[in-house]
Short mmCIF file of N, CA and C in Angstrom, two decimals:
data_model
loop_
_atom_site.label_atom_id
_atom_site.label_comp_id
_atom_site.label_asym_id
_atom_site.label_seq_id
_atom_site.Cartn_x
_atom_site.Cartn_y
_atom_site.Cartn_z
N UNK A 1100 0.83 -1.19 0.00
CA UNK A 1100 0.00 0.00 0.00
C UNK A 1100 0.87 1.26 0.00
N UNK A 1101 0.28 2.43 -0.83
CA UNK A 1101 1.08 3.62 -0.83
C UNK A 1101 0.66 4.47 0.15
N UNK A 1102 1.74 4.89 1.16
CA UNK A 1102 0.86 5.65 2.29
C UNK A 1102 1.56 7.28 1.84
N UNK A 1103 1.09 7.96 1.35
CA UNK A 1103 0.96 9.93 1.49
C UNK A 1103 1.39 10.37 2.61
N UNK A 1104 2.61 11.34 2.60
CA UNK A 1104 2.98 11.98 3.55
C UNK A 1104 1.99 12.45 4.02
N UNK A 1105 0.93 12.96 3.99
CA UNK A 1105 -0.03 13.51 4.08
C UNK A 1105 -0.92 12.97 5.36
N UNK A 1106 -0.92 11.39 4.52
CA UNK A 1106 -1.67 10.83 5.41
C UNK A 1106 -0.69 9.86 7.07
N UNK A 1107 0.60 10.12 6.55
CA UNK A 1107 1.22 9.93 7.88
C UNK A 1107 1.36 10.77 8.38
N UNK A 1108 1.47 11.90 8.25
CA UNK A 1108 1.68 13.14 9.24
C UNK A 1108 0.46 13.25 10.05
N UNK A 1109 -1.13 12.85 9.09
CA UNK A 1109 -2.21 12.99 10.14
C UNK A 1109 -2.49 11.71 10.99
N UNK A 1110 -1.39 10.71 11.63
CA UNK A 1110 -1.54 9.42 12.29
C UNK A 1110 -0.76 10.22 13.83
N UNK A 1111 -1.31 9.47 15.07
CA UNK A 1111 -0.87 10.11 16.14
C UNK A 1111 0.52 9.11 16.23
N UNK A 1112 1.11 9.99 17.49
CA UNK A 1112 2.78 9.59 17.48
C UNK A 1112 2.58 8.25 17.77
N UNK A 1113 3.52 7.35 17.41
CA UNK A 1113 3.96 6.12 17.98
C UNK A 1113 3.97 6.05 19.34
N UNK A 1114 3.86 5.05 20.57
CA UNK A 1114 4.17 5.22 21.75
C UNK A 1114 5.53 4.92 22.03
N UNK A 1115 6.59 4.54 21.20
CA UNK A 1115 7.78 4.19 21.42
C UNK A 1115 8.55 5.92 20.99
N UNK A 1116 7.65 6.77 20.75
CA UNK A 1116 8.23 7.97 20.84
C UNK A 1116 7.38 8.79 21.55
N UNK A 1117 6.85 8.60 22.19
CA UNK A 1117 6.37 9.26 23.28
C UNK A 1117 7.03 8.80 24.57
N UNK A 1118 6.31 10.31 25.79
CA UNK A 1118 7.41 10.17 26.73
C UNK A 1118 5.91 10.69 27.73
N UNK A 1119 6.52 10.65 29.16
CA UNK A 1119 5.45 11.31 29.95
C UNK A 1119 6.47 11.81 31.10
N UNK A 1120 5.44 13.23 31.57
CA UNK A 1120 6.10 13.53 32.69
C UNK A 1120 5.20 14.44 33.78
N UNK A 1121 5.32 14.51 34.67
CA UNK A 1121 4.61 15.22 35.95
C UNK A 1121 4.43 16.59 35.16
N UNK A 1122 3.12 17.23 35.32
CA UNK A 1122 3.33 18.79 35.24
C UNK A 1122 2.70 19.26 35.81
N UNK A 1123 2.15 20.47 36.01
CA UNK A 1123 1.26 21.25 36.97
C UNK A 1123 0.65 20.36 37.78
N UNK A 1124 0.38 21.00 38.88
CA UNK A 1124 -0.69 20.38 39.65
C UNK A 1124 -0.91 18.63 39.95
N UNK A 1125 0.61 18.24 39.22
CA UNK A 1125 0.88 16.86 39.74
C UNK A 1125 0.09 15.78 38.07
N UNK A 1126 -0.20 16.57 37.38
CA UNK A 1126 -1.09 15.94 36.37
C UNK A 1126 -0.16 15.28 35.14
N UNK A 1127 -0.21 14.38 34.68
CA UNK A 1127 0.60 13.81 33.82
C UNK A 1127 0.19 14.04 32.23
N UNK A 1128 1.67 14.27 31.90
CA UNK A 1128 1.50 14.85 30.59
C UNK A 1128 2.36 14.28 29.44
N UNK A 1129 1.65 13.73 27.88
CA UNK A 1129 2.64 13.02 27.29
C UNK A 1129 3.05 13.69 26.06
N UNK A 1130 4.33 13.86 25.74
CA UNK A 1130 4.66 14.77 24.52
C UNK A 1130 5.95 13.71 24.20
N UNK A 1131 6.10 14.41 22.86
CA UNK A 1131 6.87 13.44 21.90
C UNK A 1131 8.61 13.97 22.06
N UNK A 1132 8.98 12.71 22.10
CA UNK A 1132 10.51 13.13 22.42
C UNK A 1132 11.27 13.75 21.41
N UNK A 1133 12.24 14.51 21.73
CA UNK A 1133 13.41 15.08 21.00
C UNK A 1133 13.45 14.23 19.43
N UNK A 1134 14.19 13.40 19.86
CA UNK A 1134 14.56 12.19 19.27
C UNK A 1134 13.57 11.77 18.50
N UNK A 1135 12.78 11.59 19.01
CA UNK A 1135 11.45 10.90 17.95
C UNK A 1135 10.89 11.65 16.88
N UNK A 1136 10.58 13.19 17.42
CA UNK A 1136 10.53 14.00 15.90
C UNK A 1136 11.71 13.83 14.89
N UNK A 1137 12.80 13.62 15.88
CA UNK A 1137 13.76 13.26 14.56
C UNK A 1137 13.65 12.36 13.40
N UNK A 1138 13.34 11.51 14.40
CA UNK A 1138 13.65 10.26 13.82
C UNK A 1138 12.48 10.67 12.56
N UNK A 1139 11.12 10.69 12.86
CA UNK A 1139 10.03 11.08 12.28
C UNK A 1139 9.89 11.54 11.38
N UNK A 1140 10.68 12.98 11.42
CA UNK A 1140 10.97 13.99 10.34
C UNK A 1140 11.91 13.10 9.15
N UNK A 1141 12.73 12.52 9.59
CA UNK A 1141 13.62 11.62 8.67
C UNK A 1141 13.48 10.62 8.32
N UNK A 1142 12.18 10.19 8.54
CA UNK A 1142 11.52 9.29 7.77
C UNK A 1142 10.07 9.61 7.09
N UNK A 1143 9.72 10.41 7.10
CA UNK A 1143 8.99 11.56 5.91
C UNK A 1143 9.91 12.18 5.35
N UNK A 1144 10.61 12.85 5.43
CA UNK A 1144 10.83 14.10 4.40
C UNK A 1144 12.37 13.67 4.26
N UNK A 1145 13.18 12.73 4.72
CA UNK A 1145 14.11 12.20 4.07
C UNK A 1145 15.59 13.36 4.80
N UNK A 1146 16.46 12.42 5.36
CA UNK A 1146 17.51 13.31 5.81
C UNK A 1146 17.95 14.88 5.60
N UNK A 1147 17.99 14.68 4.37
CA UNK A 1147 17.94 16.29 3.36
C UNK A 1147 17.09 17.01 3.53
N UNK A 1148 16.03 16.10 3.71
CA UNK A 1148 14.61 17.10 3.05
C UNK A 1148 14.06 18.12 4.40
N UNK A 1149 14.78 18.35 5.10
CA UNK A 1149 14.07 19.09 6.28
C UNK A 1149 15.47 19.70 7.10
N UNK A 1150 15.28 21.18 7.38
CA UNK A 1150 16.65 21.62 8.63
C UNK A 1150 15.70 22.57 9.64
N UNK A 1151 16.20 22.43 10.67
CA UNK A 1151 15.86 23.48 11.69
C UNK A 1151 17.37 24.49 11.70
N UNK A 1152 16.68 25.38 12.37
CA UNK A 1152 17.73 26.55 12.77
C UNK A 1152 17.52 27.17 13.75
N UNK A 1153 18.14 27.67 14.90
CA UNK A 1153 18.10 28.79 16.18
C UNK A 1153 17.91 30.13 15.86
N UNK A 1154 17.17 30.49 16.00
CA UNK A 1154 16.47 32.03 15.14
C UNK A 1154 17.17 32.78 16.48
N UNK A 1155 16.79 31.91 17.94
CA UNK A 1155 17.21 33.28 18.79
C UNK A 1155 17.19 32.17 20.33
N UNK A 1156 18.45 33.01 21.39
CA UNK A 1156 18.13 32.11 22.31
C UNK A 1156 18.76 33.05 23.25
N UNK A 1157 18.04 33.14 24.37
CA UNK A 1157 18.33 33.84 25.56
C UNK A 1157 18.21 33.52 26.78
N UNK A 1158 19.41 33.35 27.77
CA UNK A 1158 19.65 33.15 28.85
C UNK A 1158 18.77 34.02 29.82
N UNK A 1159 18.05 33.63 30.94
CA UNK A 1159 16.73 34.39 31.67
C UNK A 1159 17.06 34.36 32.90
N UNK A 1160 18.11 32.89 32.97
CA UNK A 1160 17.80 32.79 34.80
C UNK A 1160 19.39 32.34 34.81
N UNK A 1161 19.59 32.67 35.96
CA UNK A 1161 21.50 32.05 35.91
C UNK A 1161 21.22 32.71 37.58
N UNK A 1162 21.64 31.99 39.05
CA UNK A 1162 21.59 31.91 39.92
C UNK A 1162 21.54 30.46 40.53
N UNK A 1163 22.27 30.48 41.91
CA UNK A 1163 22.86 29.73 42.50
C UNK A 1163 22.25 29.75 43.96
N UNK A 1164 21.28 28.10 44.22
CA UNK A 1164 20.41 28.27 45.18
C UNK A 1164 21.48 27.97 46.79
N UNK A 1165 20.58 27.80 47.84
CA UNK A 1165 21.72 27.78 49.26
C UNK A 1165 21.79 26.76 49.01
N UNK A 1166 21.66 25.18 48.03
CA UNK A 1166 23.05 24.23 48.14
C UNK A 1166 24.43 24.19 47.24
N UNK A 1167 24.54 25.62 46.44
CA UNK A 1167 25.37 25.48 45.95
C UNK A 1167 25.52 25.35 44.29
N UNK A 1168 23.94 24.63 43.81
CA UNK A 1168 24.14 24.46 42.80
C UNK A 1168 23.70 25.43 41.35
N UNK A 1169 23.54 25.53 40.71
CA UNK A 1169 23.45 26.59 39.55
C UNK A 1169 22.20 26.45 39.00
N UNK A 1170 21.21 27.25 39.25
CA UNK A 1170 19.69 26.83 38.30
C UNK A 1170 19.80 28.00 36.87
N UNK A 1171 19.77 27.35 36.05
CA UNK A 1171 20.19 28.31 34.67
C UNK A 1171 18.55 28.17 33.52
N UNK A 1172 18.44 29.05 33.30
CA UNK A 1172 16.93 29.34 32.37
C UNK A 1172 17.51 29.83 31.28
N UNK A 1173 16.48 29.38 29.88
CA UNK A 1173 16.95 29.49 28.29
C UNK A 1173 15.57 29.78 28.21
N UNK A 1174 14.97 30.69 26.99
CA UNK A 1174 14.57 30.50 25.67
C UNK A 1174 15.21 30.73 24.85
N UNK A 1175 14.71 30.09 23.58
CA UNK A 1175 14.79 29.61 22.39
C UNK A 1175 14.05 29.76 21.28
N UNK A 1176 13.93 30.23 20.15
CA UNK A 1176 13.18 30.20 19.36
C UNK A 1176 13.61 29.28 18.20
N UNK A 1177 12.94 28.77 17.05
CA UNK A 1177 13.84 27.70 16.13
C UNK A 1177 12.58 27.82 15.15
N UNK A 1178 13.42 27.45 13.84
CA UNK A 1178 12.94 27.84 12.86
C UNK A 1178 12.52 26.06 11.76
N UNK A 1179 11.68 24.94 11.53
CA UNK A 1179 11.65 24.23 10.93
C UNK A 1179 11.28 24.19 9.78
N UNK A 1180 12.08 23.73 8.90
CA UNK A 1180 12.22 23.88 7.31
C UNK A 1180 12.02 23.01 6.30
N UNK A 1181 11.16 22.85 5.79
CA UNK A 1181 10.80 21.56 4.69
C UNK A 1181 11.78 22.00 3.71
N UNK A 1182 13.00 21.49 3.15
CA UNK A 1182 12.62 22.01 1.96
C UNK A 1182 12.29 20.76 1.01
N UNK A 1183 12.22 22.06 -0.32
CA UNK A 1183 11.34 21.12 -1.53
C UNK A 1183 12.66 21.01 -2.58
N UNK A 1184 12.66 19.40 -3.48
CA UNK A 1184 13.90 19.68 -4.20
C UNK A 1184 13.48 19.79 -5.63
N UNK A 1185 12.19 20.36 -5.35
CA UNK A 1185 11.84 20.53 -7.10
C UNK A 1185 12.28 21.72 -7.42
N UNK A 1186 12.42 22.14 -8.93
CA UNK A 1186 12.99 23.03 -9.50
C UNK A 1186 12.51 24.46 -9.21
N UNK A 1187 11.60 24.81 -8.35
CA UNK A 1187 11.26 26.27 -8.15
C UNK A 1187 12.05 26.35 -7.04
N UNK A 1188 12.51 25.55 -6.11
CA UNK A 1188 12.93 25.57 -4.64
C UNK A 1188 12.09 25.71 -3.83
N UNK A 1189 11.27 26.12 -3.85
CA UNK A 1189 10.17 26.35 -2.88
C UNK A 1189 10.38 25.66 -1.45
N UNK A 1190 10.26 26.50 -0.21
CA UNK A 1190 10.18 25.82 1.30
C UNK A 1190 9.14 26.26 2.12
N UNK A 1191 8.51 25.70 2.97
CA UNK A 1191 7.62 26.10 3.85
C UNK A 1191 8.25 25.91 5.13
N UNK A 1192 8.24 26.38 6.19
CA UNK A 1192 8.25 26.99 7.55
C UNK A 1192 7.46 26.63 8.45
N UNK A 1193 7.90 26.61 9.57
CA UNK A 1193 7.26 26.89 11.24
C UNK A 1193 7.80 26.98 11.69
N UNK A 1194 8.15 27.77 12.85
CA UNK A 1194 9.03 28.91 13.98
C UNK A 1194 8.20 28.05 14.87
N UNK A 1195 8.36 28.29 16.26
CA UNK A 1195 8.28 28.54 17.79
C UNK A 1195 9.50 28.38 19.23
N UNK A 1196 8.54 28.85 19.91
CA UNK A 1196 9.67 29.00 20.76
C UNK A 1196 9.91 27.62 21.69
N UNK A 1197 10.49 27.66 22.62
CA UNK A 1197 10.67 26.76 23.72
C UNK A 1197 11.57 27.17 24.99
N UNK A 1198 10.96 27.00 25.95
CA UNK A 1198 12.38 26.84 27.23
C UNK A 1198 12.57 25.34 27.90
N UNK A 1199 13.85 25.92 28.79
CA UNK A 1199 14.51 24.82 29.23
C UNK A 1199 15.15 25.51 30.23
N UNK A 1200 15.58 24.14 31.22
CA UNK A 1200 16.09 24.88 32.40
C UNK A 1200 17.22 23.66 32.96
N UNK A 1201 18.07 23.98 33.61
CA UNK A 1201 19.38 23.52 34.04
C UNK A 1201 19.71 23.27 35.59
N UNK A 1202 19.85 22.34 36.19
CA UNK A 1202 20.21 22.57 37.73
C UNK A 1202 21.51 21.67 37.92
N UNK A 1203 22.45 22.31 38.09
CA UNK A 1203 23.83 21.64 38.61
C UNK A 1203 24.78 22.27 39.16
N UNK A 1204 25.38 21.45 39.93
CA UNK A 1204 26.55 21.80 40.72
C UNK A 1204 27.62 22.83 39.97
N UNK A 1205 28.00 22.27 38.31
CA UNK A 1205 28.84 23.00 38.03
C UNK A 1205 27.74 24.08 36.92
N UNK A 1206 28.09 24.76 36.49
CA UNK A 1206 27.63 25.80 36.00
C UNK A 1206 27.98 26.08 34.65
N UNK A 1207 28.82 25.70 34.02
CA UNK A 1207 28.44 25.26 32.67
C UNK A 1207 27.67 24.10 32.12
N UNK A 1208 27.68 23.00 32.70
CA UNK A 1208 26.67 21.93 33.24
C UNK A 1208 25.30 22.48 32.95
N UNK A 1209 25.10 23.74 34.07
CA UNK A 1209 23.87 23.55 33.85
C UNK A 1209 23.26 24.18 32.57
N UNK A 1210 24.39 25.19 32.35
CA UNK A 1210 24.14 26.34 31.09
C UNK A 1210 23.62 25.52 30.15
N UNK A 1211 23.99 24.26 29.71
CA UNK A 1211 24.40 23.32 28.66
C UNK A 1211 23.19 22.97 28.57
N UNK A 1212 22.50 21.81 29.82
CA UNK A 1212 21.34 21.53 29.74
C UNK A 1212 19.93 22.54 29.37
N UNK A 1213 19.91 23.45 30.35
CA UNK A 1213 19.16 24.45 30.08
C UNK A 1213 18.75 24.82 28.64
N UNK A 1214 20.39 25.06 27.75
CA UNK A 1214 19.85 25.38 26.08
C UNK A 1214 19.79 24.31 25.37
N UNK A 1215 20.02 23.23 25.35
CA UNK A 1215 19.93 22.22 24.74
C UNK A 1215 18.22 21.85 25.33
N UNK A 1216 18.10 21.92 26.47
CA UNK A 1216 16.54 21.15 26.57
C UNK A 1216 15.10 22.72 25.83
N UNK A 1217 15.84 23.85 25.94
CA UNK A 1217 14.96 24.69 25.27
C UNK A 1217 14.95 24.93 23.74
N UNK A 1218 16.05 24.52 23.26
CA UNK A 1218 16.26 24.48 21.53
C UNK A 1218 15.49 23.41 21.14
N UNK A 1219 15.58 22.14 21.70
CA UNK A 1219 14.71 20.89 21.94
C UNK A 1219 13.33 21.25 21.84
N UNK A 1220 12.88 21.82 23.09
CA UNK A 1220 11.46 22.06 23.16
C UNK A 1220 10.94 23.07 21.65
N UNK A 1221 11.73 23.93 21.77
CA UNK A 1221 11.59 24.60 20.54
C UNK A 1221 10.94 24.16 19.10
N UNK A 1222 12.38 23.51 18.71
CA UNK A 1222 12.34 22.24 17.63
C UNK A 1222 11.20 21.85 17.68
N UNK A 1223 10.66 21.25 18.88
CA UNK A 1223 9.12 20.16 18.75
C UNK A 1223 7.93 21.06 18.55
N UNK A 1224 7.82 22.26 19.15
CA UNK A 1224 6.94 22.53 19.46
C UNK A 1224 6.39 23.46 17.96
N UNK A 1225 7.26 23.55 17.12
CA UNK A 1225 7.83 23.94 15.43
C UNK A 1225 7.72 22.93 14.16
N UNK A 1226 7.73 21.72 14.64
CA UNK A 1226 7.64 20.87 13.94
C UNK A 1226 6.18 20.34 14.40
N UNK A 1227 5.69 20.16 15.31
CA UNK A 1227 3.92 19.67 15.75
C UNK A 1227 3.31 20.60 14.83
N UNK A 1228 3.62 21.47 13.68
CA UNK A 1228 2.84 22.02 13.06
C UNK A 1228 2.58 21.65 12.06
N UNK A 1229 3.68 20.56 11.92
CA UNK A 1229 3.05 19.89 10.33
C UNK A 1229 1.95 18.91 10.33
N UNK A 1230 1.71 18.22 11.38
CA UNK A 1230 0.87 17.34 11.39
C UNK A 1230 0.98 16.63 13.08
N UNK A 1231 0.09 15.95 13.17
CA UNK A 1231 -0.68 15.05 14.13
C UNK A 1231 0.57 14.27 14.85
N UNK A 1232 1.34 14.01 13.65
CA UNK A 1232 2.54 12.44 14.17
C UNK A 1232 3.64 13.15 14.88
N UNK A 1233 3.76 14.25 14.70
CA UNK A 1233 4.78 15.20 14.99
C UNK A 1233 4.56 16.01 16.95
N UNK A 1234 3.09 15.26 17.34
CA UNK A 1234 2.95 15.66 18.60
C UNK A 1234 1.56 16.36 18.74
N UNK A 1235 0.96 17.00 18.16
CA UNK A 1235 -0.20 17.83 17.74
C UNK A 1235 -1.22 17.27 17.95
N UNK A 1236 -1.30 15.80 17.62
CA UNK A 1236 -2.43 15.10 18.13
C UNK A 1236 -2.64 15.19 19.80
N UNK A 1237 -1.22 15.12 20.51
CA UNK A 1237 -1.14 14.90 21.87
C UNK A 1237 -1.82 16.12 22.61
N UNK A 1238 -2.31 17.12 21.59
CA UNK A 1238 -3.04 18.33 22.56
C UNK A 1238 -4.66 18.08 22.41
N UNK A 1239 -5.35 17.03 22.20
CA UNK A 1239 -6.01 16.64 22.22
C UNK A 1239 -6.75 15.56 23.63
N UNK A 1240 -7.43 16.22 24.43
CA UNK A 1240 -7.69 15.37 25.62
C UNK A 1240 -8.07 13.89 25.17
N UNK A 1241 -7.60 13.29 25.84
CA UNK A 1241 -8.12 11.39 25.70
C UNK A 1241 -6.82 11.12 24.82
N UNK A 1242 -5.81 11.66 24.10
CA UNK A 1242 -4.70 11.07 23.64
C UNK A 1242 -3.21 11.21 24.27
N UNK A 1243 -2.77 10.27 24.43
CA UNK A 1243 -1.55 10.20 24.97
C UNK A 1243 -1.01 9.01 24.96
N UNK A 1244 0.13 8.68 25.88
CA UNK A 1244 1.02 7.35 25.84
C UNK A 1244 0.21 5.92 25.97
N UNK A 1245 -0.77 5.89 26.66
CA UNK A 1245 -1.66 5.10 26.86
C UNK A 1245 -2.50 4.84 26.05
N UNK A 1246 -3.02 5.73 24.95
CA UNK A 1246 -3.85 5.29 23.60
C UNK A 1246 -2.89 5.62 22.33
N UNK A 1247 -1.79 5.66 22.81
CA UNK A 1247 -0.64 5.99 21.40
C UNK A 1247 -0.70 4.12 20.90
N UNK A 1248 -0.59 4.63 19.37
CA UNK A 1248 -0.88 3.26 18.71
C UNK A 1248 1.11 2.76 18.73
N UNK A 1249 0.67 1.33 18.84
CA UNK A 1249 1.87 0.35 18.50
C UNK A 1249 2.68 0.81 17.36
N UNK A 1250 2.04 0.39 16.27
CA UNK A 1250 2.96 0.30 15.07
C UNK A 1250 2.77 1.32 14.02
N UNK A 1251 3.43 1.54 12.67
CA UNK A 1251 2.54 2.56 12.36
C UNK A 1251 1.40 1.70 11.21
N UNK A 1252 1.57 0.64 10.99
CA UNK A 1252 0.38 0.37 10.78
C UNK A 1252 -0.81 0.33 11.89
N UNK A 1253 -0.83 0.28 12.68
CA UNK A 1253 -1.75 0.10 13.95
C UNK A 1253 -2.54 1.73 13.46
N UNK A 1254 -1.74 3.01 13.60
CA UNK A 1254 -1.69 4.40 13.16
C UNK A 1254 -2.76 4.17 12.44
N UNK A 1255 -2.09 3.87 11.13
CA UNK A 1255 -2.87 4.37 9.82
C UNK A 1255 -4.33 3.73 10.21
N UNK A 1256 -4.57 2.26 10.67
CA UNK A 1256 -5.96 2.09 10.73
C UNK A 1256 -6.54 2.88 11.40
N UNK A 1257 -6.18 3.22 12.48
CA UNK A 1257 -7.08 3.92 13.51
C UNK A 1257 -7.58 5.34 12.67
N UNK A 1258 -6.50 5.61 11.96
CA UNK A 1258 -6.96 6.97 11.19
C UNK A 1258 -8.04 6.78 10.06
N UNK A 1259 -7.65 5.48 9.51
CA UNK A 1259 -9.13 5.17 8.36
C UNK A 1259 -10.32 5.15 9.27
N UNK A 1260 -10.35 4.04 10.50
CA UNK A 1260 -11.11 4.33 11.31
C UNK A 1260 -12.06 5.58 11.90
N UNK A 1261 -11.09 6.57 12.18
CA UNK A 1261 -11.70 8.13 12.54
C UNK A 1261 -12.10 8.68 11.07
N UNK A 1262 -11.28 8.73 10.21
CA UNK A 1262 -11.80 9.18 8.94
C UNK A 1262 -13.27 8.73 8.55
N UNK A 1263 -13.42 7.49 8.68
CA UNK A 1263 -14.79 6.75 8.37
C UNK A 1263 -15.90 7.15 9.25
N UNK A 1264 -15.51 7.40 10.78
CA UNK A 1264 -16.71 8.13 11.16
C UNK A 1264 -17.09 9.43 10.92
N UNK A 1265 -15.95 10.20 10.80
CA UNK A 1265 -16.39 11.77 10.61
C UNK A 1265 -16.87 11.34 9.08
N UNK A 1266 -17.02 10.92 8.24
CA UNK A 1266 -17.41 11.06 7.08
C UNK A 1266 -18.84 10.06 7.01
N UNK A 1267 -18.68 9.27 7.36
CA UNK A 1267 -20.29 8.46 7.87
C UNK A 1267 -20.96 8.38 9.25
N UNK A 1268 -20.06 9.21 10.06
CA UNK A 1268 -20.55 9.02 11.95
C UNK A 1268 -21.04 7.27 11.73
N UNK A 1269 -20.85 7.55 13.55
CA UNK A 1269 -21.02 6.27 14.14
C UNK A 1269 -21.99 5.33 13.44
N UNK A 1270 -21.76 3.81 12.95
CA UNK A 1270 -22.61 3.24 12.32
C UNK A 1270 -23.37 2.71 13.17
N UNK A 1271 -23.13 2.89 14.68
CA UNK A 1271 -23.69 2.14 15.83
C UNK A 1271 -24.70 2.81 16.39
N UNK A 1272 -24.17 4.04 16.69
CA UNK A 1272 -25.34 4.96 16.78
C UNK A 1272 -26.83 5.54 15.73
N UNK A 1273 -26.02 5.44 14.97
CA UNK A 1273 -27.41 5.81 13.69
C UNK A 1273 -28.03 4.33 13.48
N UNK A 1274 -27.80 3.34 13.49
CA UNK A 1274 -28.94 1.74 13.85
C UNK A 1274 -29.22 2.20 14.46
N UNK A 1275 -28.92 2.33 15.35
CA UNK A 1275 -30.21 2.58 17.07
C UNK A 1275 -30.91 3.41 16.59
N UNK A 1276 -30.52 5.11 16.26
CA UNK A 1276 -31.55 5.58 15.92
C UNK A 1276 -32.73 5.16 14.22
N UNK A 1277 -32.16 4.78 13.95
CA UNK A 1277 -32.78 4.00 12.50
C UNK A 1277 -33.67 3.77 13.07
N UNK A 1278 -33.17 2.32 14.28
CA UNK A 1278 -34.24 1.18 14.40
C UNK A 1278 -35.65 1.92 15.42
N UNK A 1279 -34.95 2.81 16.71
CA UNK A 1279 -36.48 3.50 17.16
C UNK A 1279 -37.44 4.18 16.83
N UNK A 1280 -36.69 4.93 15.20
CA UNK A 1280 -37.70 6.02 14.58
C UNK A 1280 -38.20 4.69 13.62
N UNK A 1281 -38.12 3.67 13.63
CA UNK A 1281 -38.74 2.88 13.26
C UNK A 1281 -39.86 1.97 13.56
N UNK A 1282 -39.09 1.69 15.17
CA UNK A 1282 -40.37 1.74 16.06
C UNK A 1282 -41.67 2.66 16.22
N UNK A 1283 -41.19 3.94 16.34
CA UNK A 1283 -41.98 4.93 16.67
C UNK A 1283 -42.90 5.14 15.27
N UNK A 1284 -42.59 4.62 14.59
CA UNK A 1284 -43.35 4.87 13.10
C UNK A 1284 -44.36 3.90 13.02
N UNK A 1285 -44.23 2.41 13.21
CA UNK A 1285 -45.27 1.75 13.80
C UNK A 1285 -46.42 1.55 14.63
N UNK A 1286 -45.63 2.59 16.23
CA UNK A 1286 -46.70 2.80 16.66
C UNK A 1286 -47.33 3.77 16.53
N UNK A 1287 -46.85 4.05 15.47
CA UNK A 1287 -48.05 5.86 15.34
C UNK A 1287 -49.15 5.33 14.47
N UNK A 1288 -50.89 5.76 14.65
CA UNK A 1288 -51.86 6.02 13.85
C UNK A 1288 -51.48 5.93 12.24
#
C-alpha cells in the first residue's frame, strides 16, 4: 500500500516515541521526544529534506540556590524547514519557541542543559505544526502514551477508522436511531 505523507503526518505519534512527565498540579502529561521528531521527520521528508535553525536564544535565569548548585533558564526560538527539491525551490516553515532549564553543581553543566533542553522544546513545538505524528495530536484530551498506537500500521488504521466516522458518523449509533424512529413509526396512527 502507498501511504501519502499527508496521510502519515495525520496518524498520532507512535508510543515508542512518546514520553510522559509530571506537570502542573501533579497531572501527567505526554509529549513526543526530542529524538522521535527526529527520527520522524527523517523518515517523511528524508535526511535532506528538512533543517531546523536557532532564530534566537536567551539566557533568563542564571543563579545559585543555598546548596550550591546553579539553576540556569533558556529561551529559544527555532525555525523548521521543509525544503522542496523541485525546481522552483520552494520551502515552507514553522518557527516557535521553547524553554529549558538547568540545575547543577557545576555551571556550565547547567548552562548546557538548560539550552539544549529549550532548543529541543523549541524544535518540537515547530515541527507539531506539520501534522498530528509530529505531537499535535497529543493536545487533544483522551490522547496520549496510553492510547498511542503500536505500530505505524496500527496508526494508519485507527486513522481510516476516525476518517470513516467523521465522514459516515457512528454506524452504531445511527442503527439505534434507524431502528427507534422505526419503532416509533409503527406505533403511530
Amino acid at each position: 500500500n502507498i501511504v501519502y505523507k499527508s496521510q502519515f503526518l495525520s496518524t498520532h505519534p507512535l508510543k515508542t516515541d512518546c514520553k510522559e512527565r509530571v506537570g502542573y498540579a501533579g497531572k501527567k502529561f505526554t509529549y513526543v521526544s526530542g529524538d522521535g521528531v527526529i527520527r520522524t521527520m527523517n523518515a517523511i521528508f528524508g535526511h535532506g529534506g528538512w533543517s531546523s535553525q536557532i532564530k534566537m536564544e536567551r539566557n533568563v535565569l542564571n543563579e545559585k540556590d543555598e546548596r550550591g548548585r546553579w539553576h540556569v533558564g533558556y529561551l529559544a526560538s527555532v525555525r523548521v524547514t521543509l525544503l522542496n527539491n523541485s525546481n522552483n525551490g520552494s520551502t515552507a516553515f514553522h518557527e516557535d519557541c521553547g524553554s529549558g532549564e538547568g540545575i547543577d553543581n557545576s555551571k556550565i553543566k547547567a548552562h548546557e542543559k538548560a539550552l539544549k533542553s529549550a532548543i529541543t522544546d523549541a524544535m518540537k513545538r515547530a515541527a507539531r505544526q506539520y501534522g498530528e505524528r509530529l505531537g499535535n495530536a497529543l493536545y487533544v484530551k483522551g490522547n496520549g502514551i496510553r492510547t498511542a498506537p503500536r505500530t505505524n500500521k496500527d496508526a494508519l488504521m485507527e486513522l481510516e477508522r476516525k476518517d470513516a466516522l467523521n465522514l459516515f458518523g457512528d454506524q452504531a449509533v445511527l442503527r439505534a436511531n434507524c431502528e427507534s424512529s422505526i419503532v416509533q413509526c409503527k406505533e403511530s396512527p
